[in-house]
Amino acid sequence: SLLQFLPQLEEVDVSWNELIGGSLAALTSHLQQVSGIRTLRICSCRLNANDVAALGGSLRYLSSVRELDLSCNKQLSGGLSRLTCHLAHVTHLESLDLHLCCLSAALSDLTDRARRLVQSGSGGRGPAAGLRPPSEADEGLPLNSCSLNEESFTALGKNTQTQSCVDVSWCKVVGGRLSLLLDSLQPSIILELRLSSCDLITDDLHHLGNTSRRGFLSSLRVLDLSYNGSVGDEGWLALFSAGGLGSLEDVDVSLRPSSSARCSAWLPSLLRALPRWAALARLALQRWTVGSEDRRLLDFILRKRSVLLEPAPPGGFPRCRCVLESSLFS
């Protein structure tokens, strides 16, 4: 009820308040009084289908919202359709975060509606005319740890051309099906591709290399392929030999903490690729075993450019920064 006294309010964040679950209507019924809200975060509040329905009904008052975060609400599964049918009212939406919401079949409906919104906003005076094309400010649609099934992953694969960041990490269904995503990529769109712990196989890396060779990843800055120990040497070799990754700034091909393997078969191709990655700032090769001669060459190449190597060489690199993995806090 205090919202009536805050007409200029632009950000509402009630995340991590679990008692909100089941009673979100007490908030959404007043949102019409703060129609200028640009950011609305309701992360980890134990929202259920009725809460989502209440939120969906209030979106007609929130056309200015650019960021909507509903992540970590696992009871949303099966109820998301009560929200997606109202998305046309949010004409300036740039970021919709639904990671850890146990999405399944709902993703097909969501991505289909998102595609129609973008198309209707490409010109004219339709309900989504305010939507703008992807830019560096867009955060994309994070779907890491969402337990995607084959049907929902296929739906996602048909709609990635509207995203600047694709994050499907920890979704095991990606392994063996990465081409569904890669075939939809458009040049100069994808800035981040995060595929950590996706059970990728050698063929997936071949597809990734072919996509890179055709120039569809020329703007890619972040490539996370960590925790994919099922990829064979030929897959890594195909990727690093392909070219077309000149904008990379952050590359992670680390193995799981309990794993180790030799990289002597594909490390030469990586060393040859490094001079083409002029913007590279971080390279993670954790738990890969590197021969002493190759290690000295790798250290020499990266030290000259002050690139952060993980694990760091003895004595470290100049101007090194500390990078903490999220697993340290779990």
Short mmCIF file of C-alpha atoms in Angstrom, two decimals:
data_model
loop_
_atom_site.label_atom_id
_atom_site.label_comp_id
_atom_site.label_asym_id
_atom_site.label_seq_id
_atom_site.Cartn_x
_atom_site.Cartn_y
_atom_site.Cartn_z
CA SER A 1 0.00 0.00 0.00
CA LEU A 2 3.03 2.30 0.30
CA LEU A 3 3.46 2.30 -3.48
CA GLN A 4 0.89 5.07 -3.88
CA PHE A 5 3.38 7.43 -2.22
CA LEU A 6 6.24 6.42 -4.58
CA PRO A 7 5.03 7.36 -8.07
CA GLN A 8 8.62 7.82 -9.37
CA LEU A 9 9.75 4.34 -8.32
CA GLU A 10 11.85 2.60 -11.00
CA GLU A 11 13.12 -0.57 -9.28
CA VAL A 12 11.35 -3.12 -7.08
CA ASP A 13 13.36 -6.01 -5.65
CA VAL A 14 11.65 -8.33 -3.17
CA SER A 15 13.87 -11.34 -3.88
CA TRP A 16 14.62 -14.07 -1.33
CA ASN A 17 11.45 -13.45 0.67
CA GLU A 18 9.92 -16.91 0.70
CA LEU A 19 6.74 -15.84 2.51
CA ILE A 20 5.71 -13.95 -0.62
CA GLY A 21 4.89 -17.26 -2.29
CA GLY A 22 1.13 -17.70 -2.48
CA SER A 23 0.39 -14.04 -1.73
CA LEU A 24 2.02 -12.06 -4.55
CA ALA A 25 -1.37 -10.57 -5.45
CA ALA A 26 -1.00 -8.33 -2.38
CA LEU A 27 1.83 -6.60 -4.25
CA THR A 28 0.70 -6.83 -7.86
CA SER A 29 -2.69 -5.26 -7.09
CA HIS A 30 -0.85 -1.99 -6.35
CA LEU A 31 1.65 -1.98 -9.24
CA GLN A 32 -0.59 0.24 -11.37
CA GLN A 33 0.41 3.08 -9.03
CA VAL A 34 4.08 2.80 -10.09
CA SER A 35 3.78 2.38 -13.85
CA GLY A 36 7.32 3.69 -14.42
CA ILE A 37 9.03 0.60 -12.97
CA ARG A 38 11.97 -0.49 -15.12
CA THR A 39 13.28 -3.39 -12.99
CA LEU A 40 11.19 -5.98 -11.16
CA ARG A 41 12.97 -8.78 -9.31
CA ILE A 42 11.05 -11.53 -7.51
CA CYS A 43 13.81 -14.14 -7.30
CA SER A 44 13.50 -17.18 -4.99
CA CYS A 45 10.18 -16.27 -3.39
CA ARG A 46 8.47 -19.67 -3.75
CA LEU A 47 6.07 -18.29 -6.33
CA ASN A 48 3.37 -20.64 -7.57
CA ALA A 49 1.02 -20.67 -10.56
CA ASN A 50 -1.48 -18.33 -8.86
CA ASP A 51 1.29 -15.82 -8.16
CA VAL A 52 2.33 -15.89 -11.80
CA ALA A 53 -1.26 -15.36 -12.88
CA ALA A 54 -1.50 -12.32 -10.61
CA LEU A 55 1.75 -10.94 -12.02
CA GLY A 56 0.63 -11.55 -15.58
CA GLY A 57 -2.58 -9.61 -14.97
CA SER A 58 -0.59 -6.62 -13.72
CA LEU A 59 1.75 -6.42 -16.73
CA ARG A 60 -0.67 -4.17 -18.60
CA TYR A 61 0.32 -1.43 -16.14
CA LEU A 62 4.08 -2.11 -16.50
CA SER A 63 4.91 -1.34 -20.11
CA SER A 64 8.19 0.32 -19.01
CA VAL A 65 9.69 -2.81 -17.44
CA ARG A 66 13.01 -3.74 -19.04
CA GLU A 67 14.23 -6.40 -16.61
CA LEU A 68 12.02 -9.10 -15.09
CA ASP A 69 13.71 -11.64 -12.82
CA LEU A 70 11.65 -14.64 -11.69
CA SER A 71 14.59 -17.01 -11.27
CA CYS A 72 14.89 -19.72 -8.61
CA ASN A 73 11.13 -20.22 -8.25
CA LYS A 74 10.91 -23.95 -8.82
CA GLN A 75 7.14 -24.12 -8.36
CA LEU A 76 6.59 -22.10 -11.53
CA SER A 77 6.85 -25.25 -13.64
CA GLY A 78 3.60 -25.76 -15.52
CA GLY A 79 2.22 -22.30 -14.65
CA LEU A 80 4.32 -20.09 -16.86
CA SER A 81 1.66 -19.93 -19.57
CA ARG A 82 -0.33 -17.66 -17.23
CA LEU A 83 2.46 -15.12 -17.64
CA THR A 84 3.47 -15.52 -21.28
CA CYS A 85 0.01 -14.65 -22.57
CA HIS A 86 0.49 -11.14 -21.09
CA LEU A 87 4.04 -10.46 -22.34
CA ALA A 88 2.76 -8.35 -25.24
CA HIS A 89 2.02 -5.57 -22.73
CA VAL A 90 5.70 -5.31 -21.70
CA THR A 91 6.84 -3.57 -24.86
CA HIS A 92 10.35 -2.63 -23.64
CA LEU A 93 11.36 -5.93 -22.04
CA GLU A 94 15.08 -6.67 -22.53
CA SER A 95 15.81 -9.37 -19.94
CA LEU A 96 13.63 -12.19 -18.66
CA ASP A 97 15.42 -14.45 -16.18
CA LEU A 98 13.83 -17.85 -15.57
CA HIS A 99 16.80 -19.97 -14.60
CA LEU A 100 16.17 -22.65 -11.96
CA CYS A 101 12.42 -22.48 -12.53
CA CYS A 102 12.08 -26.13 -13.65
CA LEU A 103 10.79 -25.15 -17.08
CA SER A 104 9.74 -27.92 -19.42
CA ALA A 105 6.98 -27.73 -22.01
CA ALA A 106 6.38 -24.09 -21.04
CA LEU A 107 9.52 -23.09 -22.89
CA SER A 108 7.96 -23.93 -26.25
CA ASP A 109 5.19 -21.42 -25.60
CA LEU A 110 7.57 -18.81 -24.18
CA THR A 111 10.03 -18.87 -27.07
CA ASP A 112 7.23 -18.87 -29.63
CA ARG A 113 5.67 -15.80 -28.04
CA ALA A 114 9.06 -14.10 -27.75
CA ARG A 115 9.69 -14.68 -31.45
CA ARG A 116 6.31 -13.19 -32.39
CA LEU A 117 6.95 -10.17 -30.16
CA VAL A 118 10.25 -9.45 -31.84
CA GLN A 119 8.74 -9.86 -35.29
CA SER A 120 5.82 -7.57 -34.52
CA GLY A 121 8.22 -5.01 -33.08
CA SER A 122 10.42 -4.91 -36.16
CA GLY A 123 8.31 -2.19 -37.68
CA GLY A 124 4.96 -0.43 -37.46
CA ARG A 125 2.72 0.12 -34.48
CA GLY A 126 2.09 -3.36 -33.13
CA PRO A 127 1.97 -4.14 -29.40
CA ALA A 128 5.69 -4.82 -29.36
CA ALA A 129 6.78 -1.87 -31.46
CA GLY A 130 8.99 -0.70 -28.60
CA LEU A 131 11.15 -3.80 -28.68
CA ARG A 132 14.58 -3.10 -30.07
CA PRO A 133 17.00 -5.47 -31.76
CA PRO A 134 19.62 -7.25 -29.61
CA SER A 135 22.55 -5.13 -28.50
CA GLU A 136 25.43 -5.37 -26.07
CA ALA A 137 23.08 -4.31 -23.26
CA ASP A 138 20.77 -7.30 -23.70
CA GLU A 139 21.29 -10.10 -21.21
CA GLY A 140 19.46 -12.74 -23.17
CA LEU A 141 17.47 -15.58 -21.69
CA PRO A 142 19.44 -17.52 -19.03
CA LEU A 143 18.26 -21.14 -18.95
CA ASN A 144 21.10 -22.76 -17.03
CA SER A 145 20.09 -25.62 -14.72
CA CYS A 146 16.54 -25.66 -16.13
CA SER A 147 16.30 -29.40 -16.82
CA LEU A 148 15.28 -28.85 -20.43
CA ASN A 149 13.84 -31.83 -22.26
CA GLU A 150 14.31 -32.57 -25.95
CA GLU A 151 11.10 -30.80 -26.99
CA SER A 152 11.83 -27.59 -25.09
CA PHE A 153 15.45 -27.55 -26.24
CA THR A 154 14.27 -27.83 -29.85
CA ALA A 155 11.97 -24.85 -29.27
CA LEU A 156 14.89 -22.87 -27.87
CA GLY A 157 17.03 -23.78 -30.86
CA LYS A 158 14.56 -22.12 -33.20
CA ASN A 159 14.67 -18.80 -31.36
CA THR A 160 18.27 -18.08 -30.34
CA GLN A 161 18.65 -15.52 -33.10
CA THR A 162 16.99 -12.97 -30.79
CA GLN A 163 19.52 -13.47 -27.97
CA SER A 164 22.97 -11.98 -27.40
CA CYS A 165 23.70 -14.44 -24.58
CA VAL A 166 22.86 -18.14 -24.71
CA ASP A 167 23.34 -19.97 -21.41
CA VAL A 168 22.16 -23.58 -21.22
CA SER A 169 24.81 -24.77 -18.77
CA TRP A 170 24.06 -27.92 -16.75
CA CYS A 171 21.30 -28.92 -19.18
CA LYS A 172 22.34 -32.46 -20.08
CA VAL A 173 19.95 -32.70 -23.03
CA VAL A 174 22.29 -30.40 -25.00
CA GLY A 175 24.85 -33.18 -25.46
CA GLY A 176 24.57 -34.61 -28.98
CA ARG A 177 22.06 -31.90 -29.98
CA LEU A 178 24.17 -28.74 -29.99
CA SER A 179 23.60 -28.36 -33.73
CA LEU A 180 19.97 -27.42 -32.98
CA LEU A 181 21.29 -24.23 -31.40
CA LEU A 182 24.19 -23.64 -33.73
CA ASP A 183 22.13 -23.88 -36.91
CA SER A 184 20.02 -20.92 -35.76
CA LEU A 185 22.88 -18.58 -34.89
CA GLN A 186 23.22 -15.39 -36.92
CA PRO A 187 26.43 -13.41 -37.53
CA SER A 188 27.32 -10.63 -35.10
CA ILE A 189 24.59 -11.54 -32.61
CA ILE A 190 25.90 -13.99 -30.00
CA LEU A 191 28.29 -12.41 -27.50
CA GLU A 192 28.25 -15.16 -24.86
CA LEU A 193 27.85 -18.92 -25.30
CA ARG A 194 27.83 -20.87 -22.04
CA LEU A 195 27.70 -24.66 -22.33
CA SER A 196 29.24 -25.79 -19.05
CA SER A 197 28.44 -29.37 -17.97
CA CYS A 198 26.16 -30.12 -20.94
CA ASP A 199 27.46 -33.64 -21.66
CA LEU A 200 28.82 -32.42 -24.98
CA ILE A 201 30.37 -35.01 -27.28
CA THR A 202 33.01 -34.82 -30.00
CA ASP A 203 30.44 -34.22 -32.75
CA ASP A 204 29.12 -31.18 -30.88
CA LEU A 205 32.57 -29.57 -30.99
CA HIS A 206 32.84 -30.38 -34.71
CA HIS A 207 29.54 -28.52 -35.25
CA LEU A 208 30.82 -25.64 -33.13
CA GLY A 209 34.00 -25.48 -35.20
CA ASN A 210 32.05 -25.47 -38.46
CA THR A 211 29.79 -22.68 -37.19
CA SER A 212 32.86 -20.67 -36.22
CA ARG A 213 34.51 -21.29 -39.59
CA ARG A 214 31.45 -19.86 -41.37
CA GLY A 215 31.84 -16.62 -39.39
CA PHE A 216 28.72 -16.97 -37.26
CA LEU A 217 30.69 -16.57 -34.02
CA SER A 218 32.84 -13.64 -35.08
CA SER A 219 31.48 -11.44 -32.26
CA LEU A 220 31.65 -14.09 -29.53
CA ARG A 221 33.41 -12.81 -26.41
CA VAL A 222 32.73 -15.51 -23.81
CA LEU A 223 32.93 -19.24 -24.55
CA ASP A 224 32.39 -21.59 -21.61
CA LEU A 225 32.86 -25.28 -22.45
CA SER A 226 33.96 -26.37 -18.98
CA TYR A 227 33.07 -29.71 -17.40
CA ASN A 228 32.52 -31.50 -20.71
CA GLY A 229 34.92 -34.40 -20.29
CA SER A 230 33.09 -36.55 -22.87
CA VAL A 231 34.56 -34.52 -25.73
CA GLY A 232 37.39 -36.38 -27.45
CA ASP A 233 40.69 -34.92 -28.64
CA GLU A 234 39.35 -34.61 -32.21
CA GLY A 235 36.57 -32.32 -31.01
CA TRP A 236 38.92 -29.86 -29.29
CA LEU A 237 41.26 -30.01 -32.28
CA ALA A 238 38.40 -29.21 -34.69
CA LEU A 239 37.31 -26.21 -32.62
CA PHE A 240 40.70 -24.58 -32.14
CA SER A 241 41.70 -25.17 -35.77
CA ALA A 242 38.53 -23.66 -37.21
CA GLY A 243 39.24 -19.94 -36.80
CA GLY A 244 36.54 -17.30 -36.73
CA LEU A 245 36.82 -16.55 -33.00
CA GLY A 246 38.82 -13.33 -33.15
CA SER A 247 36.71 -11.46 -30.55
CA LEU A 248 37.13 -13.97 -27.71
CA GLU A 249 37.94 -12.46 -24.31
CA ASP A 250 37.18 -15.37 -21.96
CA VAL A 251 37.60 -19.08 -22.75
CA ASP A 252 37.01 -21.90 -20.26
CA VAL A 253 37.61 -25.55 -21.16
CA SER A 254 38.34 -26.76 -17.61
CA LEU A 255 37.53 -30.29 -16.50
CA ARG A 256 35.57 -31.25 -13.40
CA PRO A 257 37.45 -31.13 -10.08
CA SER A 258 37.50 -34.93 -9.92
CA SER A 259 38.84 -35.33 -13.48
CA SER A 260 42.14 -35.02 -15.30
CA ALA A 261 43.36 -35.67 -18.84
CA ARG A 262 46.25 -34.89 -21.16
CA CYS A 263 45.82 -32.18 -23.78
CA SER A 264 48.95 -32.90 -25.83
CA ALA A 265 46.87 -33.97 -28.88
CA TRP A 266 45.11 -30.62 -29.30
CA LEU A 267 47.25 -28.09 -27.42
CA PRO A 268 49.34 -27.22 -30.52
CA SER A 269 46.17 -26.14 -32.34
CA LEU A 270 45.26 -23.96 -29.36
CA LEU A 271 48.73 -22.40 -29.35
CA ARG A 272 48.37 -21.57 -33.05
CA ALA A 273 44.97 -20.01 -32.41
CA LEU A 274 46.10 -17.75 -29.56
CA PRO A 275 47.71 -15.06 -31.77
CA ARG A 276 44.34 -14.62 -33.52
CA TRP A 277 42.57 -14.03 -30.18
CA ALA A 278 43.90 -10.50 -29.72
CA ALA A 279 41.31 -9.56 -27.07
CA LEU A 280 41.81 -12.65 -24.89
CA ALA A 281 41.99 -11.80 -21.17
CA ARG A 282 41.39 -15.19 -19.51
CA LEU A 283 42.06 -18.80 -20.46
CA ALA A 284 40.99 -21.60 -18.09
CA LEU A 285 42.58 -25.03 -18.58
CA GLN A 286 42.11 -26.40 -15.11
CA ARG A 287 42.89 -30.10 -14.58
CA TRP A 288 44.34 -30.58 -18.06
CA THR A 289 47.84 -32.04 -17.92
CA VAL A 290 50.32 -30.03 -19.98
CA GLY A 291 53.84 -31.25 -20.82
CA SER A 292 56.73 -29.18 -19.47
CA GLU A 293 57.85 -27.90 -22.90
CA ASP A 294 54.30 -27.01 -23.97
CA ARG A 295 53.72 -25.35 -20.61
CA ARG A 296 56.76 -23.12 -21.02
CA LEU A 297 55.59 -22.08 -24.48
CA LEU A 298 52.05 -21.43 -23.26
CA ASP A 299 53.32 -19.38 -20.31
CA PHE A 300 55.57 -17.35 -22.61
CA ILE A 301 52.78 -16.53 -25.07
CA LEU A 302 50.28 -15.52 -22.42
CA ARG A 303 52.70 -13.67 -20.15
CA LYS A 304 53.62 -11.28 -22.97
CA ARG A 305 49.96 -10.32 -23.26
CA SER A 306 49.10 -10.39 -19.52
CA VAL A 307 46.42 -13.02 -20.13
CA LEU A 308 45.15 -14.71 -16.97
CA LEU A 309 45.81 -18.45 -17.17
CA GLU A 310 44.05 -20.84 -14.83
CA PRO A 311 45.80 -22.62 -13.26
CA ALA A 312 48.44 -19.90 -13.01
CA PRO A 313 52.11 -20.70 -13.76
CA PRO A 314 54.74 -20.62 -10.99
CA GLY A 315 55.35 -17.01 -10.02
CA GLY A 316 52.08 -15.88 -11.60
CA PHE A 317 51.43 -13.33 -14.31
CA PRO A 318 51.76 -9.56 -14.03
CA ARG A 319 48.56 -7.67 -13.27
CA CYS A 320 46.71 -10.90 -12.47
CA ARG A 321 43.17 -10.72 -11.14
CA CYS A 322 41.37 -13.18 -8.85
CA VAL A 323 38.51 -15.18 -10.37
CA LEU A 324 36.28 -17.15 -8.00
CA GLU A 325 34.04 -19.92 -9.31
CA SER A 326 30.43 -20.03 -8.16
CA SER A 327 31.00 -23.61 -6.95
CA LEU A 328 33.12 -22.20 -4.12
CA PHE A 329 30.01 -20.75 -2.53
CA SER A 330 27.65 -23.70 -3.00
#
